[in-house]
PDB file of N, CA, C and O in Angstrom:
ATOM      1  N   MET A   1      84.863  66.811  91.440  1.00 90.00           N
ATOM      2  CA  MET A   1      86.137  67.303  91.883  1.00 90.00           C
ATOM      3  C   MET A   1      86.123  68.829  91.804  1.00 90.00           C
ATOM      4  O   MET A   1      85.642  69.399  90.831  1.00 90.00           O
ATOM      5  N   TYR A   2      86.648  69.475  92.823  1.00 93.00           N
ATOM      6  CA  TYR A   2      86.711  70.926  92.890  1.00 93.00           C
ATOM      7  C   TYR A   2      88.173  71.379  92.883  1.00 93.00           C
ATOM      8  O   TYR A   2      89.018  70.747  93.520  1.00 93.00           O
ATOM      9  N   ILE A   3      88.444  72.444  92.176  1.00 93.00           N
ATOM     10  CA  ILE A   3      89.800  72.940  92.029  1.00 93.00           C
ATOM     11  C   ILE A   3      89.898  74.314  92.671  1.00 93.00           C
ATOM     12  O   ILE A   3      89.056  75.185  92.412  1.00 93.00           O
ATOM     13  N   ILE A   4      90.927  74.489  93.501  1.00 93.00           N
ATOM     14  CA  ILE A   4      91.234  75.779  94.089  1.00 93.00           C
ATOM     15  C   ILE A   4      92.508  76.249  93.407  1.00 93.00           C
ATOM     16  O   ILE A   4      93.537  75.585  93.469  1.00 93.00           O
ATOM     17  N   GLU A   5      92.416  77.378  92.722  1.00 93.00           N
ATOM     18  CA  GLU A   5      93.516  77.858  91.891  1.00 93.00           C
ATOM     19  C   GLU A   5      94.041  79.186  92.433  1.00 93.00           C
ATOM     20  O   GLU A   5      93.257  80.097  92.697  1.00 93.00           O
ATOM     21  N   LEU A   6      95.361  79.273  92.588  1.00 93.00           N
ATOM     22  CA  LEU A   6      96.018  80.478  93.080  1.00 93.00           C
ATOM     23  C   LEU A   6      96.786  81.145  91.949  1.00 93.00           C
ATOM     24  O   LEU A   6      97.507  80.474  91.213  1.00 93.00           O
ATOM     25  N   THR A   7      96.637  82.444  91.828  1.00 93.00           N
ATOM     26  CA  THR A   7      97.437  83.220  90.899  1.00 93.00           C
ATOM     27  C   THR A   7      98.436  84.005  91.726  1.00 93.00           C
ATOM     28  O   THR A   7      98.064  84.691  92.680  1.00 93.00           O
ATOM     29  N   LEU A   8      99.704  83.874  91.366  1.00 93.00           N
ATOM     30  CA  LEU A   8     100.765  84.534  92.114  1.00 93.00           C
ATOM     31  C   LEU A   8     101.291  85.745  91.364  1.00 93.00           C
ATOM     32  O   LEU A   8     101.238  85.798  90.131  1.00 93.00           O
ATOM     33  N   LYS A   9     101.830  86.689  92.110  1.00 93.00           N
ATOM     34  CA  LYS A   9     102.431  87.881  91.515  1.00 93.00           C
ATOM     35  C   LYS A   9     103.630  87.471  90.669  1.00 93.00           C
ATOM     36  O   LYS A   9     104.409  86.588  91.062  1.00 93.00           O
ATOM     37  N   ASN A  10     103.760  88.073  89.503  1.00 92.00           N
ATOM     38  CA  ASN A  10     104.902  87.867  88.603  1.00 92.00           C
ATOM     39  C   ASN A  10     105.089  86.411  88.177  1.00 92.00           C
ATOM     40  O   ASN A  10     106.199  85.991  87.868  1.00 92.00           O
ATOM     41  N   THR A  11     104.016  85.628  88.185  1.00 89.00           N
ATOM     42  CA  THR A  11     104.079  84.230  87.772  1.00 89.00           C
ATOM     43  C   THR A  11     102.932  83.964  86.801  1.00 89.00           C
ATOM     44  O   THR A  11     101.766  84.084  87.181  1.00 89.00           O
ATOM     45  N   PRO A  12     103.232  83.592  85.568  1.00 88.00           N
ATOM     46  CA  PRO A  12     102.165  83.414  84.577  1.00 88.00           C
ATOM     47  C   PRO A  12     101.332  82.141  84.750  1.00 88.00           C
ATOM     48  O   PRO A  12     100.208  82.076  84.283  1.00 88.00           O
ATOM     49  N   ILE A  13     101.871  81.140  85.422  1.00 89.00           N
ATOM     50  CA  ILE A  13     101.162  79.865  85.551  1.00 89.00           C
ATOM     51  C   ILE A  13     100.566  79.747  86.956  1.00 89.00           C
ATOM     52  O   ILE A  13     101.273  79.892  87.952  1.00 89.00           O
ATOM     53  N   PRO A  14      99.262  79.496  87.055  1.00 91.00           N
ATOM     54  CA  PRO A  14      98.632  79.380  88.376  1.00 91.00           C
ATOM     55  C   PRO A  14      98.982  78.056  89.059  1.00 91.00           C
ATOM     56  O   PRO A  14      99.353  77.077  88.405  1.00 91.00           O
ATOM     57  N   LEU A  15      98.852  78.045  90.367  1.00 91.00           N
ATOM     58  CA  LEU A  15      99.002  76.834  91.165  1.00 91.00           C
ATOM     59  C   LEU A  15      97.611  76.347  91.533  1.00 91.00           C
ATOM     60  O   LEU A  15      96.715  77.156  91.762  1.00 91.00           O
ATOM     61  N   SER A  16      97.433  75.036  91.609  1.00 90.00           N
ATOM     62  CA  SER A  16      96.110  74.524  91.965  1.00 90.00           C
ATOM     63  C   SER A  16      96.217  73.261  92.799  1.00 90.00           C
ATOM     64  O   SER A  16      97.185  72.513  92.704  1.00 90.00           O
ATOM     65  N   VAL A  17      95.204  73.079  93.637  1.00 91.00           N
ATOM     66  CA  VAL A  17      95.016  71.840  94.388  1.00 91.00           C
ATOM     67  C   VAL A  17      93.556  71.435  94.211  1.00 91.00           C
ATOM     68  O   VAL A  17      92.709  72.259  93.882  1.00 91.00           O
ATOM     69  N   GLN A  18      93.283  70.161  94.445  1.00 92.00           N
ATOM     70  CA  GLN A  18      91.929  69.649  94.222  1.00 92.00           C
ATOM     71  C   GLN A  18      91.353  69.062  95.497  1.00 92.00           C
ATOM     72  O   GLN A  18      92.078  68.517  96.335  1.00 92.00           O
ATOM     73  N   ARG A  19      90.048  69.188  95.619  1.00 92.00           N
ATOM     74  CA  ARG A  19      89.283  68.585  96.704  1.00 92.00           C
ATOM     75  C   ARG A  19      88.110  67.824  96.106  1.00 92.00           C
ATOM     76  O   ARG A  19      87.558  68.211  95.086  1.00 92.00           O
ATOM     77  N   LYS A  20      87.720  66.758  96.785  1.00 92.00           N
ATOM     78  CA  LYS A  20      86.636  65.910  96.280  1.00 92.00           C
ATOM     79  C   LYS A  20      85.261  66.493  96.557  1.00 92.00           C
ATOM     80  O   LYS A  20      84.345  66.319  95.767  1.00 92.00           O
ATOM     81  N   SER A  21      85.100  67.202  97.664  1.00 93.00           N
ATOM     82  CA  SER A  21      83.777  67.725  98.004  1.00 93.00           C
ATOM     83  C   SER A  21      83.777  69.250  97.996  1.00 93.00           C
ATOM     84  O   SER A  21      84.812  69.893  98.207  1.00 93.00           O
ATOM     85  N   ALA A  22      82.603  69.803  97.794  1.00 93.00           N
ATOM     86  CA  ALA A  22      82.451  71.260  97.785  1.00 93.00           C
ATOM     87  C   ALA A  22      82.771  71.847  99.156  1.00 93.00           C
ATOM     88  O   ALA A  22      83.364  72.925  99.244  1.00 93.00           O
ATOM     89  N   GLU A  23      82.417  71.143 100.210  1.00 95.00           N
ATOM     90  CA  GLU A  23      82.672  71.626 101.563  1.00 95.00           C
ATOM     91  C   GLU A  23      84.174  71.720 101.838  1.00 95.00           C
ATOM     92  O   GLU A  23      84.652  72.704 102.413  1.00 95.00           O
ATOM     93  N   ASP A  24      84.920  70.705 101.440  1.00 94.00           N
ATOM     94  CA  ASP A  24      86.372  70.720 101.643  1.00 94.00           C
ATOM     95  C   ASP A  24      87.026  71.824 100.814  1.00 94.00           C
ATOM     96  O   ASP A  24      87.940  72.503 101.283  1.00 94.00           O
ATOM     97  N   ALA A  25      86.566  72.013  99.599  1.00 94.00           N
ATOM     98  CA  ALA A  25      87.107  73.063  98.733  1.00 94.00           C
ATOM     99  C   ALA A  25      86.810  74.438  99.320  1.00 94.00           C
ATOM    100  O   ALA A  25      87.678  75.319  99.324  1.00 94.00           O
ATOM    101  N   GLU A  26      85.623  74.622  99.828  1.00 95.00           N
ATOM    102  CA  GLU A  26      85.250  75.897 100.440  1.00 95.00           C
ATOM    103  C   GLU A  26      86.096  76.174 101.685  1.00 95.00           C
ATOM    104  O   GLU A  26      86.479  77.313 101.946  1.00 95.00           O
ATOM    105  N   GLU A  27      86.412  75.137 102.429  1.00 95.00           N
ATOM    106  CA  GLU A  27      87.250  75.284 103.625  1.00 95.00           C
ATOM    107  C   GLU A  27      88.655  75.769 103.247  1.00 95.00           C
ATOM    108  O   GLU A  27      89.206  76.670 103.884  1.00 95.00           O
ATOM    109  N   VAL A  28      89.240  75.191 102.203  1.00 94.00           N
ATOM    110  CA  VAL A  28      90.563  75.612 101.740  1.00 94.00           C
ATOM    111  C   VAL A  28      90.507  77.045 101.225  1.00 94.00           C
ATOM    112  O   VAL A  28      91.388  77.862 101.514  1.00 94.00           O
ATOM    113  N   TYR A  29      89.464  77.369 100.480  1.00 94.00           N
ATOM    114  CA  TYR A  29      89.274  78.724  99.961  1.00 94.00           C
ATOM    115  C   TYR A  29      89.233  79.737 101.108  1.00 94.00           C
ATOM    116  O   TYR A  29      89.897  80.767 101.069  1.00 94.00           O
ATOM    117  N   LYS A  30      88.475  79.435 102.150  1.00 94.00           N
ATOM    118  CA  LYS A  30      88.371  80.328 103.305  1.00 94.00           C
ATOM    119  C   LYS A  30      89.697  80.438 104.044  1.00 94.00           C
ATOM    120  O   LYS A  30      90.043  81.502 104.555  1.00 94.00           O
ATOM    121  N   GLN A  31      90.458  79.344 104.103  1.00 93.00           N
ATOM    122  CA  GLN A  31      91.781  79.361 104.739  1.00 93.00           C
ATOM    123  C   GLN A  31      92.711  80.323 103.988  1.00 93.00           C
ATOM    124  O   GLN A  31      93.433  81.110 104.603  1.00 93.00           O
ATOM    125  N   ILE A  32      92.655  80.283 102.678  1.00 94.00           N
ATOM    126  CA  ILE A  32      93.492  81.166 101.864  1.00 94.00           C
ATOM    127  C   ILE A  32      93.055  82.622 102.034  1.00 94.00           C
ATOM    128  O   ILE A  32      93.894  83.513 102.193  1.00 94.00           O
ATOM    129  N   LEU A  33      91.753  82.873 102.031  1.00 94.00           N
ATOM    130  CA  LEU A  33      91.255  84.236 102.237  1.00 94.00           C
ATOM    131  C   LEU A  33      91.673  84.788 103.593  1.00 94.00           C
ATOM    132  O   LEU A  33      92.061  85.960 103.711  1.00 94.00           O
ATOM    133  N   ALA A  34      91.619  83.962 104.624  1.00 93.00           N
ATOM    134  CA  ALA A  34      92.038  84.395 105.959  1.00 93.00           C
ATOM    135  C   ALA A  34      93.518  84.759 105.967  1.00 93.00           C
ATOM    136  O   ALA A  34      93.922  85.750 106.587  1.00 93.00           O
ATOM    137  N   ALA A  35      94.327  83.983 105.266  1.00 92.00           N
ATOM    138  CA  ALA A  35      95.756  84.281 105.189  1.00 92.00           C
ATOM    139  C   ALA A  35      96.002  85.580 104.432  1.00 92.00           C
ATOM    140  O   ALA A  35      96.895  86.355 104.779  1.00 92.00           O
ATOM    141  N   LEU A  36      95.210  85.851 103.410  1.00 92.00           N
ATOM    142  CA  LEU A  36      95.355  87.086 102.652  1.00 92.00           C
ATOM    143  C   LEU A  36      94.986  88.316 103.487  1.00 92.00           C
ATOM    144  O   LEU A  36      95.557  89.389 103.308  1.00 92.00           O
ATOM    145  N   ARG A  37      94.041  88.154 104.378  1.00 92.00           N
ATOM    146  CA  ARG A  37      93.588  89.277 105.206  1.00 92.00           C
ATOM    147  C   ARG A  37      94.569  89.599 106.334  1.00 92.00           C
ATOM    148  O   ARG A  37      94.587  90.711 106.834  1.00 92.00           O
ATOM    149  N   GLY A  38      95.362  88.618 106.744  1.00 89.00           N
ATOM    150  CA  GLY A  38      96.282  88.812 107.853  1.00 89.00           C
ATOM    151  C   GLY A  38      97.677  89.168 107.388  1.00 89.00           C
ATOM    152  O   GLY A  38      97.903  89.574 106.249  1.00 89.00           O
ATOM    153  N   ASP A  39      98.617  89.031 108.307  1.00 88.00           N
ATOM    154  CA  ASP A  39     100.021  89.256 107.977  1.00 88.00           C
ATOM    155  C   ASP A  39     100.512  88.150 107.066  1.00 88.00           C
ATOM    156  O   ASP A  39      99.946  87.059 107.023  1.00 88.00           O
ATOM    157  N   SER A  40     101.599  88.427 106.367  1.00 88.00           N
ATOM    158  CA  SER A  40     102.160  87.432 105.454  1.00 88.00           C
ATOM    159  C   SER A  40     102.531  86.170 106.228  1.00 88.00           C
ATOM    160  O   SER A  40     103.164  86.226 107.275  1.00 88.00           O
ATOM    161  N   GLN A  41     102.100  85.048 105.706  1.00 91.00           N
ATOM    162  CA  GLN A  41     102.406  83.769 106.327  1.00 91.00           C
ATOM    163  C   GLN A  41     102.614  82.720 105.247  1.00 91.00           C
ATOM    164  O   GLN A  41     102.226  82.905 104.098  1.00 91.00           O
ATOM    165  N   LEU A  42     103.225  81.636 105.624  1.00 94.00           N
ATOM    166  CA  LEU A  42     103.473  80.548 104.697  1.00 94.00           C
ATOM    167  C   LEU A  42     102.276  79.600 104.706  1.00 94.00           C
ATOM    168  O   LEU A  42     101.887  79.097 105.755  1.00 94.00           O
ATOM    169  N   LEU A  43     101.678  79.402 103.537  1.00 93.00           N
ATOM    170  CA  LEU A  43     100.559  78.472 103.393  1.00 93.00           C
ATOM    171  C   LEU A  43     101.065  77.196 102.749  1.00 93.00           C
ATOM    172  O   LEU A  43     101.738  77.243 101.722  1.00 93.00           O
ATOM    173  N   GLU A  44     100.736  76.066 103.343  1.00 93.00           N
ATOM    174  CA  GLU A  44     101.072  74.782 102.733  1.00 93.00           C
ATOM    175  C   GLU A  44      99.765  74.090 102.369  1.00 93.00           C
ATOM    176  O   GLU A  44      98.907  73.881 103.218  1.00 93.00           O
ATOM    177  N   LEU A  45      99.622  73.765 101.085  1.00 92.00           N
ATOM    178  CA  LEU A  45      98.409  73.125 100.592  1.00 92.00           C
ATOM    179  C   LEU A  45      98.751  71.769 100.001  1.00 92.00           C
ATOM    180  O   LEU A  45      99.813  71.595  99.404  1.00 92.00           O
ATOM    181  N   THR A  46      97.834  70.829 100.152  1.00 90.00           N
ATOM    182  CA  THR A  46      98.000  69.503  99.569  1.00 90.00           C
ATOM    183  C   THR A  46      96.827  69.228  98.630  1.00 90.00           C
ATOM    184  O   THR A  46      95.797  69.877  98.698  1.00 90.00           O
ATOM    185  N   CYS A  47      96.998  68.244  97.785  1.00 87.00           N
ATOM    186  CA  CYS A  47      95.997  67.900  96.795  1.00 87.00           C
ATOM    187  C   CYS A  47      95.400  66.535  97.140  1.00 87.00           C
ATOM    188  O   CYS A  47      96.141  65.583  97.398  1.00 87.00           O
ATOM    189  N   GLU A  48      94.073  66.424  97.139  1.00 87.00           N
ATOM    190  CA  GLU A  48      93.436  65.138  97.434  1.00 87.00           C
ATOM    191  C   GLU A  48      93.570  64.153  96.282  1.00 87.00           C
ATOM    192  O   GLU A  48      93.643  62.958  96.501  1.00 87.00           O
ATOM    193  N   ARG A  49      93.588  64.659  95.077  1.00 83.00           N
ATOM    194  CA  ARG A  49      93.690  63.757  93.924  1.00 83.00           C
ATOM    195  C   ARG A  49      95.085  63.147  93.825  1.00 83.00           C
ATOM    196  O   ARG A  49      95.233  61.981  93.487  1.00 83.00           O
ATOM    197  N   GLN A  50      96.101  63.967  94.087  1.00 84.00           N
ATOM    198  CA  GLN A  50      97.486  63.507  94.081  1.00 84.00           C
ATOM    199  C   GLN A  50      98.071  63.779  95.461  1.00 84.00           C
ATOM    200  O   GLN A  50      98.612  64.861  95.709  1.00 84.00           O
ATOM    201  N   PRO A  51      97.971  62.827  96.389  1.00 83.00           N
ATOM    202  CA  PRO A  51      98.381  63.058  97.783  1.00 83.00           C
ATOM    203  C   PRO A  51      99.844  63.506  97.942  1.00 83.00           C
ATOM    204  O   PRO A  51     100.172  64.181  98.904  1.00 83.00           O
ATOM    205  N   ASP A  52     100.704  63.148  97.011  1.00 88.00           N
ATOM    206  CA  ASP A  52     102.103  63.557  97.106  1.00 88.00           C
ATOM    207  C   ASP A  52     102.329  64.980  96.612  1.00 88.00           C
ATOM    208  O   ASP A  52     103.416  65.518  96.764  1.00 88.00           O
ATOM    209  N   LYS A  53     101.323  65.583  96.010  1.00 85.00           N
ATOM    210  CA  LYS A  53     101.446  66.950  95.498  1.00 85.00           C
ATOM    211  C   LYS A  53     101.237  67.931  96.645  1.00 85.00           C
ATOM    212  O   LYS A  53     100.180  67.983  97.262  1.00 85.00           O
ATOM    213  N   LYS A  54     102.276  68.723  96.920  1.00 88.00           N
ATOM    214  CA  LYS A  54     102.213  69.731  97.969  1.00 88.00           C
ATOM    215  C   LYS A  54     102.774  71.024  97.407  1.00 88.00           C
ATOM    216  O   LYS A  54     103.661  71.013  96.561  1.00 88.00           O
ATOM    217  N   VAL A  55     102.247  72.131  97.900  1.00 88.00           N
ATOM    218  CA  VAL A  55     102.755  73.432  97.490  1.00 88.00           C
ATOM    219  C   VAL A  55     102.755  74.334  98.723  1.00 88.00           C
ATOM    220  O   VAL A  55     101.835  74.282  99.541  1.00 88.00           O
ATOM    221  N   ALA A  56     103.812  75.122  98.855  1.00 92.00           N
ATOM    222  CA  ALA A  56     103.907  76.110  99.928  1.00 92.00           C
ATOM    223  C   ALA A  56     104.152  77.458  99.276  1.00 92.00           C
ATOM    224  O   ALA A  56     104.975  77.583  98.371  1.00 92.00           O
ATOM    225  N   VAL A  57     103.414  78.461  99.732  1.00 93.00           N
ATOM    226  CA  VAL A  57     103.509  79.792  99.143  1.00 93.00           C
ATOM    227  C   VAL A  57     103.274  80.835 100.236  1.00 93.00           C
ATOM    228  O   VAL A  57     102.488  80.605 101.155  1.00 93.00           O
ATOM    229  N   PHE A  58     103.985  81.954 100.125  1.00 94.00           N
ATOM    230  CA  PHE A  58     103.741  83.056 101.048  1.00 94.00           C
ATOM    231  C   PHE A  58     102.440  83.748 100.655  1.00 94.00           C
ATOM    232  O   PHE A  58     102.218  84.046  99.477  1.00 94.00           O
ATOM    233  N   SER A  59     101.606  84.014 101.624  1.00 93.00           N
ATOM    234  CA  SER A  59     100.307  84.637 101.324  1.00 93.00           C
ATOM    235  C   SER A  59     100.473  86.019 100.697  1.00 93.00           C
ATOM    236  O   SER A  59      99.619  86.448  99.926  1.00 93.00           O
ATOM    237  N   SER A  60     101.568  86.694 100.961  1.00 93.00           N
ATOM    238  CA  SER A  60     101.785  88.022 100.375  1.00 93.00           C
ATOM    239  C   SER A  60     102.038  87.957  98.867  1.00 93.00           C
ATOM    240  O   SER A  60     101.947  88.967  98.182  1.00 93.00           O
ATOM    241  N   GLU A  61     102.329  86.770  98.331  1.00 93.00           N
ATOM    242  CA  GLU A  61     102.580  86.601  96.901  1.00 93.00           C
ATOM    243  C   GLU A  61     101.326  86.229  96.113  1.00 93.00           C
ATOM    244  O   GLU A  61     101.351  86.182  94.893  1.00 93.00           O
ATOM    245  N   ILE A  62     100.226  85.957  96.809  1.00 93.00           N
ATOM    246  CA  ILE A  62      98.973  85.585  96.147  1.00 93.00           C
ATOM    247  C   ILE A  62      98.234  86.849  95.722  1.00 93.00           C
ATOM    248  O   ILE A  62      98.038  87.759  96.526  1.00 93.00           O
ATOM    249  N   CYS A  63      97.844  86.919  94.456  1.00 92.00           N
ATOM    250  CA  CYS A  63      97.074  88.083  94.023  1.00 92.00           C
ATOM    251  C   CYS A  63      95.634  87.705  93.661  1.00 92.00           C
ATOM    252  O   CYS A  63      94.791  88.586  93.541  1.00 92.00           O
ATOM    253  N   ALA A  64      95.330  86.416  93.498  1.00 92.00           N
ATOM    254  CA  ALA A  64      93.958  85.994  93.218  1.00 92.00           C
ATOM    255  C   ALA A  64      93.792  84.528  93.608  1.00 92.00           C
ATOM    256  O   ALA A  64      94.746  83.744  93.561  1.00 92.00           O
ATOM    257  N   VAL A  65      92.571  84.180  93.967  1.00 93.00           N
ATOM    258  CA  VAL A  65      92.225  82.794  94.253  1.00 93.00           C
ATOM    259  C   VAL A  65      90.827  82.545  93.703  1.00 93.00           C
ATOM    260  O   VAL A  65      89.960  83.404  93.771  1.00 93.00           O
ATOM    261  N   GLN A  66      90.647  81.386  93.086  1.00 93.00           N
ATOM    262  CA  GLN A  66      89.323  81.033  92.593  1.00 93.00           C
ATOM    263  C   GLN A  66      89.061  79.562  92.864  1.00 93.00           C
ATOM    264  O   GLN A  66      89.985  78.760  93.008  1.00 93.00           O
ATOM    265  N   ILE A  67      87.789  79.239  92.941  1.00 93.00           N
ATOM    266  CA  ILE A  67      87.360  77.871  93.177  1.00 93.00           C
ATOM    267  C   ILE A  67      86.341  77.537  92.096  1.00 93.00           C
ATOM    268  O   ILE A  67      85.494  78.363  91.755  1.00 93.00           O
ATOM    269  N   TYR A  68      86.469  76.348  91.535  1.00 92.00           N
ATOM    270  CA  TYR A  68      85.508  75.932  90.514  1.00 92.00           C
ATOM    271  C   TYR A  68      85.421  74.416  90.479  1.00 92.00           C
ATOM    272  O   TYR A  68      86.310  73.709  90.959  1.00 92.00           O
ATOM    273  N   GLU A  69      84.314  73.950  89.915  1.00 91.00           N
ATOM    274  CA  GLU A  69      84.087  72.509  89.800  1.00 91.00           C
ATOM    275  C   GLU A  69      84.650  72.032  88.476  1.00 91.00           C
ATOM    276  O   GLU A  69      84.396  72.609  87.422  1.00 91.00           O
ATOM    277  N   LYS A  70      85.431  70.980  88.552  1.00 84.00           N
ATOM    278  CA  LYS A  70      85.979  70.390  87.334  1.00 84.00           C
ATOM    279  C   LYS A  70      84.871  69.570  86.676  1.00 84.00           C
ATOM    280  O   LYS A  70      84.266  68.714  87.290  1.00 84.00           O
ATOM    281  N   SER A  71      84.612  69.880  85.405  1.00 77.00           N
ATOM    282  CA  SER A  71      83.556  69.169  84.696  1.00 77.00           C
ATOM    283  C   SER A  71      84.044  68.818  83.306  1.00 77.00           C
ATOM    284  O   SER A  71      85.089  69.265  82.860  1.00 77.00           O
ATOM    285  N   GLY A  72      83.265  68.043  82.591  1.00 61.00           N
ATOM    286  CA  GLY A  72      83.609  67.670  81.230  1.00 61.00           C
ATOM    287  C   GLY A  72      83.676  68.865  80.309  1.00 61.00           C
ATOM    288  O   GLY A  72      84.463  68.903  79.376  1.00 61.00           O
ATOM    289  N   ALA A  73      82.873  69.894  80.560  1.00 54.00           N
ATOM    290  CA  ALA A  73      82.858  71.088  79.716  1.00 54.00           C
ATOM    291  C   ALA A  73      84.162  71.857  79.823  1.00 54.00           C
ATOM    292  O   ALA A  73      84.674  72.362  78.834  1.00 54.00           O
ATOM    293  N   SER A  74      84.734  71.929  81.029  1.00 49.00           N
ATOM    294  CA  SER A  74      85.978  72.678  81.183  1.00 49.00           C
ATOM    295  C   SER A  74      87.157  71.895  80.617  1.00 49.00           C
ATOM    296  O   SER A  74      88.171  72.472  80.276  1.00 49.00           O
ATOM    297  N   ALA A  75      87.012  70.599  80.502  1.00 48.00           N
ATOM    298  CA  ALA A  75      88.085  69.796  79.924  1.00 48.00           C
ATOM    299  C   ALA A  75      88.131  69.941  78.408  1.00 48.00           C
ATOM    300  O   ALA A  75      89.082  69.525  77.763  1.00 48.00           O
ATOM    301  N   ALA A  76      87.105  70.562  77.831  1.00 47.00           N
ATOM    302  CA  ALA A  76      87.029  70.710  76.378  1.00 47.00           C
ATOM    303  C   ALA A  76      87.800  71.917  75.853  1.00 47.00           C
ATOM    304  O   ALA A  76      87.611  72.313  74.727  1.00 47.00           O
ATOM    305  N   GLY A  77      88.639  72.519  76.691  1.00 47.00           N
ATOM    306  CA  GLY A  77      89.468  73.613  76.220  1.00 47.00           C
ATOM    307  C   GLY A  77      89.085  74.983  76.716  1.00 47.00           C
ATOM    308  O   GLY A  77      89.815  75.929  76.531  1.00 47.00           O
ATOM    309  N   LYS A  78      87.960  75.126  77.354  1.00 49.00           N
ATOM    310  CA  LYS A  78      87.570  76.423  77.895  1.00 49.00           C
ATOM    311  C   LYS A  78      88.089  76.533  79.320  1.00 49.00           C
ATOM    312  O   LYS A  78      87.703  75.775  80.195  1.00 49.00           O
ATOM    313  N   ALA A  79      88.974  77.470  79.540  1.00 56.00           N
ATOM    314  CA  ALA A  79      89.564  77.648  80.864  1.00 56.00           C
ATOM    315  C   ALA A  79      88.565  78.302  81.810  1.00 56.00           C
ATOM    316  O   ALA A  79      87.803  79.170  81.401  1.00 56.00           O
ATOM    317  N   PRO A  80      88.546  77.904  83.085  1.00 56.00           N
ATOM    318  CA  PRO A  80      87.670  78.547  84.051  1.00 56.00           C
ATOM    319  C   PRO A  80      88.185  79.945  84.355  1.00 56.00           C
ATOM    320  O   PRO A  80      89.328  80.277  84.087  1.00 56.00           O
ATOM    321  N   GLY A  81      87.336  80.763  84.922  1.00 56.00           N
ATOM    322  CA  GLY A  81      87.761  82.097  85.323  1.00 56.00           C
ATOM    323  C   GLY A  81      86.693  83.107  85.036  1.00 56.00           C
ATOM    324  O   GLY A  81      85.562  82.778  84.678  1.00 56.00           O
ATOM    325  N   PHE A  82      87.071  84.364  85.129  1.00 52.00           N
ATOM    326  CA  PHE A  82      86.112  85.440  85.009  1.00 52.00           C
ATOM    327  C   PHE A  82      86.249  86.229  83.724  1.00 52.00           C
ATOM    328  O   PHE A  82      85.487  87.116  83.446  1.00 52.00           O
ATOM    329  N   PHE A  83      87.231  85.929  82.925  1.00 52.00           N
ATOM    330  CA  PHE A  83      87.485  86.686  81.723  1.00 52.00           C
ATOM    331  C   PHE A  83      86.930  85.952  80.507  1.00 52.00           C
ATOM    332  O   PHE A  83      87.054  84.754  80.393  1.00 52.00           O
ATOM    333  N   ALA A  84      86.340  86.690  79.612  1.00 45.00           N
ATOM    334  CA  ALA A  84      85.802  86.102  78.373  1.00 45.00           C
ATOM    335  C   ALA A  84      86.517  86.726  77.195  1.00 45.00           C
ATOM    336  O   ALA A  84      86.748  87.930  77.162  1.00 45.00           O
ATOM    337  N   VAL A  85      86.886  85.923  76.258  1.00 45.00           N
ATOM    338  CA  VAL A  85      87.551  86.393  75.048  1.00 45.00           C
ATOM    339  C   VAL A  85      86.587  86.210  73.896  1.00 45.00           C
ATOM    340  O   VAL A  85      86.054  85.130  73.675  1.00 45.00           O
ATOM    341  N   THR A  86      86.348  87.270  73.153  1.00 47.00           N
ATOM    342  CA  THR A  86      85.464  87.177  71.993  1.00 47.00           C
ATOM    343  C   THR A  86      86.293  87.085  70.729  1.00 47.00           C
ATOM    344  O   THR A  86      87.396  87.622  70.643  1.00 47.00           O
ATOM    345  N   GLN A  87      85.755  86.425  69.757  1.00 47.00           N
ATOM    346  CA  GLN A  87      86.490  86.259  68.502  1.00 47.00           C
ATOM    347  C   GLN A  87      85.835  86.995  67.378  1.00 47.00           C
ATOM    348  O   GLN A  87      84.716  87.257  67.325  1.00 47.00           O
TER     349      GLN A  87
END
């Protein structure tokens, strides 16, 4: 399972949708990047794992997007992303 996660301006909790294949996840990622490069538009995303889960967001409110594979290691409490916290 692959997760596409959006970070929005002035919102502490990210939004995410899931795709079963890497190709489908990459397609959604590219769709979001294209929206970010263009004029502000409304993006509607759905989740394959939970078909009733839908989210709509203006592309001008997105400040980051990441894609990652959901694995057993990430379920152990380590959040995905690019930041590392040392103790």
